mmCIF file of the C-alpha atoms, coordinates in Angstrom:
data_MODEL
# 
_entry.id   MODEL 
# 
loop_
_atom_site.group_PDB 
_atom_site.id 
_atom_site.type_symbol 
_atom_site.label_atom_id 
_atom_site.label_alt_id 
_atom_site.label_comp_id 
_atom_site.label_asym_id 
_atom_site.label_entity_id 
_atom_site.label_seq_id 
_atom_site.pdbx_PDB_ins_code 
_atom_site.Cartn_x 
_atom_site.Cartn_y 
_atom_site.Cartn_z 
_atom_site.occupancy 
_atom_site.B_iso_or_equiv 
_atom_site.pdbx_formal_charge 
_atom_site.auth_seq_id 
_atom_site.auth_comp_id 
_atom_site.auth_asym_id 
_atom_site.auth_atom_id 
_atom_site.pdbx_PDB_model_num 
ATOM 1   C CA . MET A 1 1   ? -12.747 -9.214  -10.457 1.00 0.00 ? 1   MET A CA 1 
ATOM 2   C CA . LYS A 1 2   ? -14.668 -5.954  -10.406 1.00 0.00 ? 2   LYS A CA 1 
ATOM 3   C CA . ILE A 1 3   ? -12.499 -3.098  -11.706 1.00 0.00 ? 3   ILE A CA 1 
ATOM 4   C CA . THR A 1 4   ? -13.467 0.521   -11.081 1.00 0.00 ? 4   THR A CA 1 
ATOM 5   C CA . VAL A 1 5   ? -11.527 3.236   -12.918 1.00 0.00 ? 5   VAL A CA 1 
ATOM 6   C CA . ARG A 1 6   ? -12.059 6.804   -11.823 1.00 0.00 ? 6   ARG A CA 1 
ATOM 7   C CA . GLY A 1 7   ? -10.412 10.170  -12.218 1.00 0.00 ? 7   GLY A CA 1 
ATOM 8   C CA . LYS A 1 8   ? -9.607  12.807  -9.652  1.00 0.00 ? 8   LYS A CA 1 
ATOM 9   C CA . ASN A 1 9   ? -9.433  16.301  -11.189 1.00 0.00 ? 9   ASN A CA 1 
ATOM 10  C CA . LEU A 1 10  ? -9.286  14.474  -14.521 1.00 0.00 ? 10  LEU A CA 1 
ATOM 11  C CA . GLU A 1 11  ? -11.772 12.983  -16.960 1.00 0.00 ? 11  GLU A CA 1 
ATOM 12  C CA . VAL A 1 12  ? -10.863 9.393   -17.750 1.00 0.00 ? 12  VAL A CA 1 
ATOM 13  C CA . THR A 1 13  ? -11.071 8.649   -21.477 1.00 0.00 ? 13  THR A CA 1 
ATOM 14  C CA . ASP A 1 14  ? -12.345 5.319   -22.777 1.00 0.00 ? 14  ASP A CA 1 
ATOM 15  C CA . ALA A 1 15  ? -8.853  4.458   -24.059 1.00 0.00 ? 15  ALA A CA 1 
ATOM 16  C CA . LEU A 1 16  ? -7.288  5.067   -20.608 1.00 0.00 ? 16  LEU A CA 1 
ATOM 17  C CA . LYS A 1 17  ? -10.069 3.133   -18.901 1.00 0.00 ? 17  LYS A CA 1 
ATOM 18  C CA . LYS A 1 18  ? -9.673  0.108   -21.196 1.00 0.00 ? 18  LYS A CA 1 
ATOM 19  C CA . TYR A 1 19  ? -5.865  0.205   -20.876 1.00 0.00 ? 19  TYR A CA 1 
ATOM 20  C CA . ALA A 1 20  ? -6.032  0.333   -17.064 1.00 0.00 ? 20  ALA A CA 1 
ATOM 21  C CA . GLU A 1 21  ? -8.644  -2.463  -16.928 1.00 0.00 ? 21  GLU A CA 1 
ATOM 22  C CA . LYS A 1 22  ? -6.568  -4.664  -19.244 1.00 0.00 ? 22  LYS A CA 1 
ATOM 23  C CA . LYS A 1 23  ? -3.390  -4.201  -17.178 1.00 0.00 ? 23  LYS A CA 1 
ATOM 24  C CA . VAL A 1 24  ? -5.034  -4.604  -13.753 1.00 0.00 ? 24  VAL A CA 1 
ATOM 25  C CA . GLU A 1 25  ? -7.001  -7.654  -14.922 1.00 0.00 ? 25  GLU A CA 1 
ATOM 26  C CA . LYS A 1 26  ? -3.671  -9.473  -15.437 1.00 0.00 ? 26  LYS A CA 1 
ATOM 27  C CA . LEU A 1 27  ? -3.042  -9.278  -11.674 1.00 0.00 ? 27  LEU A CA 1 
ATOM 28  C CA . GLY A 1 28  ? -5.911  -11.731 -11.190 1.00 0.00 ? 28  GLY A CA 1 
ATOM 29  C CA . LYS A 1 29  ? -3.809  -14.575 -12.602 1.00 0.00 ? 29  LYS A CA 1 
ATOM 30  C CA . TYR A 1 30  ? -1.221  -14.056 -9.838  1.00 0.00 ? 30  TYR A CA 1 
ATOM 31  C CA . LEU A 1 31  ? -3.773  -13.889 -7.041  1.00 0.00 ? 31  LEU A CA 1 
ATOM 32  C CA . PRO A 1 32  ? -7.212  -15.274 -7.948  1.00 0.00 ? 32  PRO A CA 1 
ATOM 33  C CA . GLY A 1 33  ? -8.735  -14.159 -4.607  1.00 0.00 ? 33  GLY A CA 1 
ATOM 34  C CA . ILE A 1 34  ? -8.865  -10.495 -5.681  1.00 0.00 ? 34  ILE A CA 1 
ATOM 35  C CA . LYS A 1 35  ? -12.508 -9.428  -5.720  1.00 0.00 ? 35  LYS A CA 1 
ATOM 36  C CA . GLU A 1 36  ? -12.221 -5.708  -6.402  1.00 0.00 ? 36  GLU A CA 1 
ATOM 37  C CA . ALA A 1 37  ? -9.713  -3.317  -7.918  1.00 0.00 ? 37  ALA A CA 1 
ATOM 38  C CA . ILE A 1 38  ? -10.027 0.470   -7.698  1.00 0.00 ? 38  ILE A CA 1 
ATOM 39  C CA . VAL A 1 39  ? -7.879  2.506   -10.087 1.00 0.00 ? 39  VAL A CA 1 
ATOM 40  C CA . THR A 1 40  ? -7.679  6.249   -9.397  1.00 0.00 ? 40  THR A CA 1 
ATOM 41  C CA . GLN A 1 41  ? -5.994  8.506   -11.936 1.00 0.00 ? 41  GLN A CA 1 
ATOM 42  C CA . SER A 1 42  ? -5.098  12.132  -11.251 1.00 0.00 ? 42  SER A CA 1 
ATOM 43  C CA . VAL A 1 43  ? -2.794  14.939  -12.313 1.00 0.00 ? 43  VAL A CA 1 
ATOM 44  C CA . GLN A 1 44  ? -0.833  17.166  -9.912  1.00 0.00 ? 44  GLN A CA 1 
ATOM 45  C CA . LYS A 1 45  ? 1.789   19.690  -10.980 1.00 0.00 ? 45  LYS A CA 1 
ATOM 46  C CA . ASN A 1 46  ? 2.332   18.036  -14.401 1.00 0.00 ? 46  ASN A CA 1 
ATOM 47  C CA . MET A 1 47  ? 2.753   14.609  -12.764 1.00 0.00 ? 47  MET A CA 1 
ATOM 48  C CA . HIS A 1 48  ? 0.359   11.825  -13.700 1.00 0.00 ? 48  HIS A CA 1 
ATOM 49  C CA . ILE A 1 49  ? -0.539  9.778   -10.622 1.00 0.00 ? 49  ILE A CA 1 
ATOM 50  C CA . VAL A 1 50  ? -2.120  6.334   -10.732 1.00 0.00 ? 50  VAL A CA 1 
ATOM 51  C CA . GLU A 1 51  ? -3.180  4.617   -7.506  1.00 0.00 ? 51  GLU A CA 1 
ATOM 52  C CA . VAL A 1 52  ? -4.456  1.028   -7.507  1.00 0.00 ? 52  VAL A CA 1 
ATOM 53  C CA . THR A 1 53  ? -6.086  -0.680  -4.515  1.00 0.00 ? 53  THR A CA 1 
ATOM 54  C CA . LEU A 1 54  ? -6.756  -4.430  -4.609  1.00 0.00 ? 54  LEU A CA 1 
ATOM 55  C CA . GLU A 1 55  ? -9.134  -6.071  -2.130  1.00 0.00 ? 55  GLU A CA 1 
ATOM 56  C CA . GLY A 1 56  ? -10.182 -9.637  -1.514  1.00 0.00 ? 56  GLY A CA 1 
ATOM 57  C CA . ASP A 1 57  ? -10.108 -12.519 0.955   1.00 0.00 ? 57  ASP A CA 1 
ATOM 58  C CA . GLY A 1 58  ? -8.875  -10.327 3.821   1.00 0.00 ? 58  GLY A CA 1 
ATOM 59  C CA . LEU A 1 59  ? -6.035  -8.967  1.682   1.00 0.00 ? 59  LEU A CA 1 
ATOM 60  C CA . LEU A 1 60  ? -5.519  -5.293  0.862   1.00 0.00 ? 60  LEU A CA 1 
ATOM 61  C CA . LEU A 1 61  ? -2.736  -4.253  -1.510  1.00 0.00 ? 61  LEU A CA 1 
ATOM 62  C CA . ARG A 1 62  ? -2.072  -0.706  -2.660  1.00 0.00 ? 62  ARG A CA 1 
ATOM 63  C CA . GLY A 1 63  ? 0.349   0.815   -5.130  1.00 0.00 ? 63  GLY A CA 1 
ATOM 64  C CA . GLU A 1 64  ? 0.946   4.331   -6.411  1.00 0.00 ? 64  GLU A CA 1 
ATOM 65  C CA . GLU A 1 65  ? 3.177   5.677   -9.178  1.00 0.00 ? 65  GLU A CA 1 
ATOM 66  C CA . ARG A 1 66  ? 3.920   9.166   -10.496 1.00 0.00 ? 66  ARG A CA 1 
ATOM 67  C CA . THR A 1 67  ? 5.367   9.775   -13.961 1.00 0.00 ? 67  THR A CA 1 
ATOM 68  C CA . ASN A 1 68  ? 4.978   12.160  -16.887 1.00 0.00 ? 68  ASN A CA 1 
ATOM 69  C CA . SER A 1 69  ? 2.522   9.805   -18.624 1.00 0.00 ? 69  SER A CA 1 
ATOM 70  C CA . LEU A 1 70  ? -0.633  8.122   -17.380 1.00 0.00 ? 70  LEU A CA 1 
ATOM 71  C CA . TYR A 1 71  ? 0.171   5.019   -19.434 1.00 0.00 ? 71  TYR A CA 1 
ATOM 72  C CA . ALA A 1 72  ? 3.652   4.753   -17.908 1.00 0.00 ? 72  ALA A CA 1 
ATOM 73  C CA . SER A 1 73  ? 2.188   5.261   -14.421 1.00 0.00 ? 73  SER A CA 1 
ATOM 74  C CA . ILE A 1 74  ? -0.297  2.437   -15.028 1.00 0.00 ? 74  ILE A CA 1 
ATOM 75  C CA . ASP A 1 75  ? 2.473   0.119   -16.244 1.00 0.00 ? 75  ASP A CA 1 
ATOM 76  C CA . GLN A 1 76  ? 4.734   0.899   -13.283 1.00 0.00 ? 76  GLN A CA 1 
ATOM 77  C CA . VAL A 1 77  ? 2.035   0.556   -10.618 1.00 0.00 ? 77  VAL A CA 1 
ATOM 78  C CA . VAL A 1 78  ? 0.995   -2.831  -12.064 1.00 0.00 ? 78  VAL A CA 1 
ATOM 79  C CA . GLU A 1 79  ? 4.641   -3.979  -11.959 1.00 0.00 ? 79  GLU A CA 1 
ATOM 80  C CA . LYS A 1 80  ? 4.892   -2.796  -8.343  1.00 0.00 ? 80  LYS A CA 1 
ATOM 81  C CA . LEU A 1 81  ? 1.722   -4.717  -7.398  1.00 0.00 ? 81  LEU A CA 1 
ATOM 82  C CA . GLU A 1 82  ? 2.980   -7.853  -9.195  1.00 0.00 ? 82  GLU A CA 1 
ATOM 83  C CA . THR A 1 83  ? 6.102   -7.710  -7.012  1.00 0.00 ? 83  THR A CA 1 
ATOM 84  C CA . GLN A 1 84  ? 3.991   -7.242  -3.864  1.00 0.00 ? 84  GLN A CA 1 
ATOM 85  C CA . ILE A 1 85  ? 1.772   -10.203 -4.804  1.00 0.00 ? 85  ILE A CA 1 
ATOM 86  C CA . LYS A 1 86  ? 4.779   -12.439 -5.512  1.00 0.00 ? 86  LYS A CA 1 
ATOM 87  C CA . ARG A 1 87  ? 6.343   -11.454 -2.188  1.00 0.00 ? 87  ARG A CA 1 
ATOM 88  C CA . TYR A 1 88  ? 3.048   -12.122 -0.377  1.00 0.00 ? 88  TYR A CA 1 
ATOM 89  C CA . LYS A 1 89  ? 2.624   -15.517 -2.049  1.00 0.00 ? 89  LYS A CA 1 
ATOM 90  C CA . GLY A 1 90  ? 6.238   -16.381 -1.232  1.00 0.00 ? 90  GLY A CA 1 
ATOM 91  C CA . ARG A 1 91  ? 5.639   -15.637 2.439   1.00 0.00 ? 91  ARG A CA 1 
ATOM 92  C CA . ILE A 1 92  ? 2.420   -17.674 2.512   1.00 0.00 ? 92  ILE A CA 1 
ATOM 93  C CA . THR A 1 93  ? 4.099   -20.605 0.770   1.00 0.00 ? 93  THR A CA 1 
ATOM 94  C CA . SER A 1 94  ? 7.054   -20.366 3.140   1.00 0.00 ? 94  SER A CA 1 
ATOM 95  C CA . LYS A 1 95  ? 4.731   -20.352 6.155   1.00 0.00 ? 95  LYS A CA 1 
ATOM 96  C CA . ILE A 1 96  ? 2.845   -23.423 4.891   1.00 0.00 ? 96  ILE A CA 1 
ATOM 97  C CA . HIS A 1 97  ? 6.183   -25.087 4.196   1.00 0.00 ? 97  HIS A CA 1 
ATOM 98  C CA . GLN A 1 98  ? 7.349   -24.484 7.766   1.00 0.00 ? 98  GLN A CA 1 
ATOM 99  C CA . GLU A 1 99  ? 4.067   -25.718 9.250   1.00 0.00 ? 99  GLU A CA 1 
ATOM 100 C CA . PHE A 1 100 ? 4.383   -29.071 7.471   1.00 0.00 ? 100 PHE A CA 1 
ATOM 101 C CA . ASN A 1 101 ? 8.129   -29.346 8.242   1.00 0.00 ? 101 ASN A CA 1 
ATOM 102 C CA . PHE A 1 102 ? 9.257   -30.224 4.740   1.00 0.00 ? 102 PHE A CA 1 
ATOM 103 C CA . ALA A 1 103 ? 12.968  -30.970 4.571   1.00 0.00 ? 103 ALA A CA 1 
ATOM 104 C CA . GLU A 1 104 ? 13.613  -29.133 1.304   1.00 0.00 ? 104 GLU A CA 1 
ATOM 105 C CA . ASP A 1 105 ? 13.784  -25.358 1.083   1.00 0.00 ? 105 ASP A CA 1 
ATOM 106 C CA . ILE A 1 106 ? 11.057  -23.710 -0.914  1.00 0.00 ? 106 ILE A CA 1 
ATOM 107 C CA . GLU A 1 107 ? 11.947  -21.414 -3.772  1.00 0.00 ? 107 GLU A CA 1 
ATOM 108 C CA . GLN A 1 108 ? 10.452  -17.995 -3.118  1.00 0.00 ? 108 GLN A CA 1 
ATOM 109 C CA . ALA A 1 109 ? 8.937   -15.776 -5.792  1.00 0.00 ? 109 ALA A CA 1 
ATOM 110 C CA . ASP A 1 110 ? 11.601  -13.110 -5.322  1.00 0.00 ? 110 ASP A CA 1 
ATOM 111 C CA . ASP A 1 111 ? 15.162  -12.903 -4.028  1.00 0.00 ? 111 ASP A CA 1 
ATOM 112 C CA . GLU A 1 112 ? 14.240  -11.229 -0.739  1.00 0.00 ? 112 GLU A CA 1 
ATOM 113 C CA . SER A 1 113 ? 13.948  -13.311 2.385   1.00 0.00 ? 113 SER A CA 1 
ATOM 114 C CA . PRO A 1 114 ? 10.773  -12.889 4.439   1.00 0.00 ? 114 PRO A CA 1 
ATOM 115 C CA . ALA A 1 115 ? 10.936  -10.047 6.943   1.00 0.00 ? 115 ALA A CA 1 
ATOM 116 C CA . THR A 1 116 ? 11.190  -10.985 10.590  1.00 0.00 ? 116 THR A CA 1 
ATOM 117 C CA . ILE A 1 117 ? 10.528  -8.982  13.718  1.00 0.00 ? 117 ILE A CA 1 
ATOM 118 C CA . VAL A 1 118 ? 13.949  -8.093  15.111  1.00 0.00 ? 118 VAL A CA 1 
ATOM 119 C CA . ARG A 1 119 ? 12.900  -5.604  17.776  1.00 0.00 ? 119 ARG A CA 1 
ATOM 120 C CA . SER A 1 120 ? 9.912   -5.030  19.991  1.00 0.00 ? 120 SER A CA 1 
ATOM 121 C CA . LYS A 1 121 ? 9.220   -1.874  21.937  1.00 0.00 ? 121 LYS A CA 1 
ATOM 122 C CA . LYS A 1 122 ? 6.627   -0.867  24.534  1.00 0.00 ? 122 LYS A CA 1 
ATOM 123 C CA . PHE A 1 123 ? 5.762   2.699   25.376  1.00 0.00 ? 123 PHE A CA 1 
ATOM 124 C CA . THR A 1 124 ? 3.085   4.711   27.153  1.00 0.00 ? 124 THR A CA 1 
ATOM 125 C CA . LEU A 1 125 ? 0.500   6.438   24.993  1.00 0.00 ? 125 LEU A CA 1 
ATOM 126 C CA . LYS A 1 126 ? -0.268  9.979   26.051  1.00 0.00 ? 126 LYS A CA 1 
ATOM 127 C CA . PRO A 1 127 ? -3.387  11.728  24.700  1.00 0.00 ? 127 PRO A CA 1 
ATOM 128 C CA . MET A 1 128 ? -2.390  14.499  22.295  1.00 0.00 ? 128 MET A CA 1 
ATOM 129 C CA . SER A 1 129 ? -3.625  16.365  19.247  1.00 0.00 ? 129 SER A CA 1 
ATOM 130 C CA . PRO A 1 130 ? -2.467  15.350  15.755  1.00 0.00 ? 130 PRO A CA 1 
ATOM 131 C CA . ASP A 1 131 ? -0.431  18.577  15.534  1.00 0.00 ? 131 ASP A CA 1 
ATOM 132 C CA . GLU A 1 132 ? 1.379   17.740  18.760  1.00 0.00 ? 132 GLU A CA 1 
ATOM 133 C CA . ALA A 1 133 ? 1.979   14.186  17.496  1.00 0.00 ? 133 ALA A CA 1 
ATOM 134 C CA . ALA A 1 134 ? 3.510   15.589  14.295  1.00 0.00 ? 134 ALA A CA 1 
ATOM 135 C CA . MET A 1 135 ? 5.856   17.699  16.406  1.00 0.00 ? 135 MET A CA 1 
ATOM 136 C CA . GLN A 1 136 ? 6.823   14.674  18.510  1.00 0.00 ? 136 GLN A CA 1 
ATOM 137 C CA . MET A 1 137 ? 7.436   12.644  15.344  1.00 0.00 ? 137 MET A CA 1 
ATOM 138 C CA . GLU A 1 138 ? 9.796   15.312  14.048  1.00 0.00 ? 138 GLU A CA 1 
ATOM 139 C CA . LEU A 1 139 ? 11.601  15.427  17.410  1.00 0.00 ? 139 LEU A CA 1 
ATOM 140 C CA . VAL A 1 140 ? 12.334  11.683  17.342  1.00 0.00 ? 140 VAL A CA 1 
ATOM 141 C CA . ASN A 1 141 ? 13.155  11.889  13.610  1.00 0.00 ? 141 ASN A CA 1 
ATOM 142 C CA . HIS A 1 142 ? 10.795  9.070   12.533  1.00 0.00 ? 142 HIS A CA 1 
ATOM 143 C CA . ASP A 1 143 ? 8.569   8.664   9.472   1.00 0.00 ? 143 ASP A CA 1 
ATOM 144 C CA . PHE A 1 144 ? 5.513   7.809   11.590  1.00 0.00 ? 144 PHE A CA 1 
ATOM 145 C CA . TYR A 1 145 ? 4.260   8.232   15.149  1.00 0.00 ? 145 TYR A CA 1 
ATOM 146 C CA . LEU A 1 146 ? 1.668   6.227   17.110  1.00 0.00 ? 146 LEU A CA 1 
ATOM 147 C CA . PHE A 1 147 ? -0.397  8.242   19.601  1.00 0.00 ? 147 PHE A CA 1 
ATOM 148 C CA . MET A 1 148 ? -3.756  8.458   21.365  1.00 0.00 ? 148 MET A CA 1 
ATOM 149 C CA . ASN A 1 149 ? -5.819  11.139  19.696  1.00 0.00 ? 149 ASN A CA 1 
ATOM 150 C CA . ALA A 1 150 ? -7.123  13.462  22.428  1.00 0.00 ? 150 ALA A CA 1 
ATOM 151 C CA . ASP A 1 151 ? -10.082 14.469  20.218  1.00 0.00 ? 151 ASP A CA 1 
ATOM 152 C CA . THR A 1 152 ? -11.355 10.919  19.557  1.00 0.00 ? 152 THR A CA 1 
ATOM 153 C CA . ASN A 1 153 ? -9.718  8.856   22.355  1.00 0.00 ? 153 ASN A CA 1 
ATOM 154 C CA . LEU A 1 154 ? -8.619  6.360   19.694  1.00 0.00 ? 154 LEU A CA 1 
ATOM 155 C CA . ILE A 1 155 ? -5.131  5.186   18.808  1.00 0.00 ? 155 ILE A CA 1 
ATOM 156 C CA . SER A 1 156 ? -3.990  6.919   15.615  1.00 0.00 ? 156 SER A CA 1 
ATOM 157 C CA . VAL A 1 157 ? -0.879  7.103   13.454  1.00 0.00 ? 157 VAL A CA 1 
ATOM 158 C CA . ILE A 1 158 ? 0.559   10.223  11.889  1.00 0.00 ? 158 ILE A CA 1 
ATOM 159 C CA . TYR A 1 159 ? 3.065   9.751   9.080   1.00 0.00 ? 159 TYR A CA 1 
ATOM 160 C CA . LYS A 1 160 ? 5.228   11.802  6.742   1.00 0.00 ? 160 LYS A CA 1 
ATOM 161 C CA . ARG A 1 161 ? 4.185   11.628  3.074   1.00 0.00 ? 161 ARG A CA 1 
ATOM 162 C CA . LYS A 1 162 ? 6.542   11.681  0.089   1.00 0.00 ? 162 LYS A CA 1 
ATOM 163 C CA . ASP A 1 163 ? 5.394   15.214  -0.746  1.00 0.00 ? 163 ASP A CA 1 
ATOM 164 C CA . GLY A 1 164 ? 6.536   16.481  2.704   1.00 0.00 ? 164 GLY A CA 1 
ATOM 165 C CA . ASN A 1 165 ? 3.026   16.783  4.156   1.00 0.00 ? 165 ASN A CA 1 
ATOM 166 C CA . TYR A 1 166 ? 1.522   14.602  6.880   1.00 0.00 ? 166 TYR A CA 1 
ATOM 167 C CA . GLY A 1 167 ? -1.058  11.837  6.754   1.00 0.00 ? 167 GLY A CA 1 
ATOM 168 C CA . LEU A 1 168 ? -3.272  10.671  9.606   1.00 0.00 ? 168 LEU A CA 1 
ATOM 169 C CA . LEU A 1 169 ? -4.517  7.086   10.010  1.00 0.00 ? 169 LEU A CA 1 
ATOM 170 C CA . GLU A 1 170 ? -7.531  6.723   12.275  1.00 0.00 ? 170 GLU A CA 1 
ATOM 171 C CA . PRO A 1 171 ? -9.434  3.496   13.000  1.00 0.00 ? 171 PRO A CA 1 
ATOM 172 C CA . ASP A 1 172 ? -13.068 3.261   11.916  1.00 0.00 ? 172 ASP A CA 1 
ATOM 173 C CA . ILE A 1 173 ? -14.720 1.285   14.701  1.00 0.00 ? 173 ILE A CA 1 
# 
C-alpha cells in the first residue's frame, strides 16, 4: 500500500509522518485490496484535523477526526476506518452468503445489520444555481439536496457540513 502523508497549513514532522504511516498500514491487514492511502493533517482554530482516504479495487473509504492532538486524531480516524472496513466486509460476506443460499446465518463483523432501502422517491430536477439549491435544501430541512446545476447542466449535490457551511459535489465526466 502506498501511503502519502501531507500537511495543510502545517508542516508534517518525521515523527508524525512515521506514526501516521504505522497506524494506517495496519488497515491493510483488514482489507488487502487497498492500494493507496492519503493522510492529510491540518490545524483549524486549535483543532487538529486528520483526514484519511483509502482507495483500491473500486473501493473508496474516507474518515476524518478532530481533536486537540494530532496523535489522538490519527488514532481515532484509524479506529473509525477499521469499523467501516469491518462493516463493508460484513456486508460483502452476507451478500455472498445469500447468493449461495447457505442455511446457517453468517456472523457479521459488527452488531449492526446491513442497511436496506426502505423508501424510494422520484422527483423532477429543475435547473438552478448552487445558491438556490442551498435555499431549497434549507426549506425542506434536509442535510443534502440533489439538483441540476444550471451553470454546468450536470446533476450535483449540495450538503450541509459539520461546521455549518455548505459543500458541493459535482461529477467529473
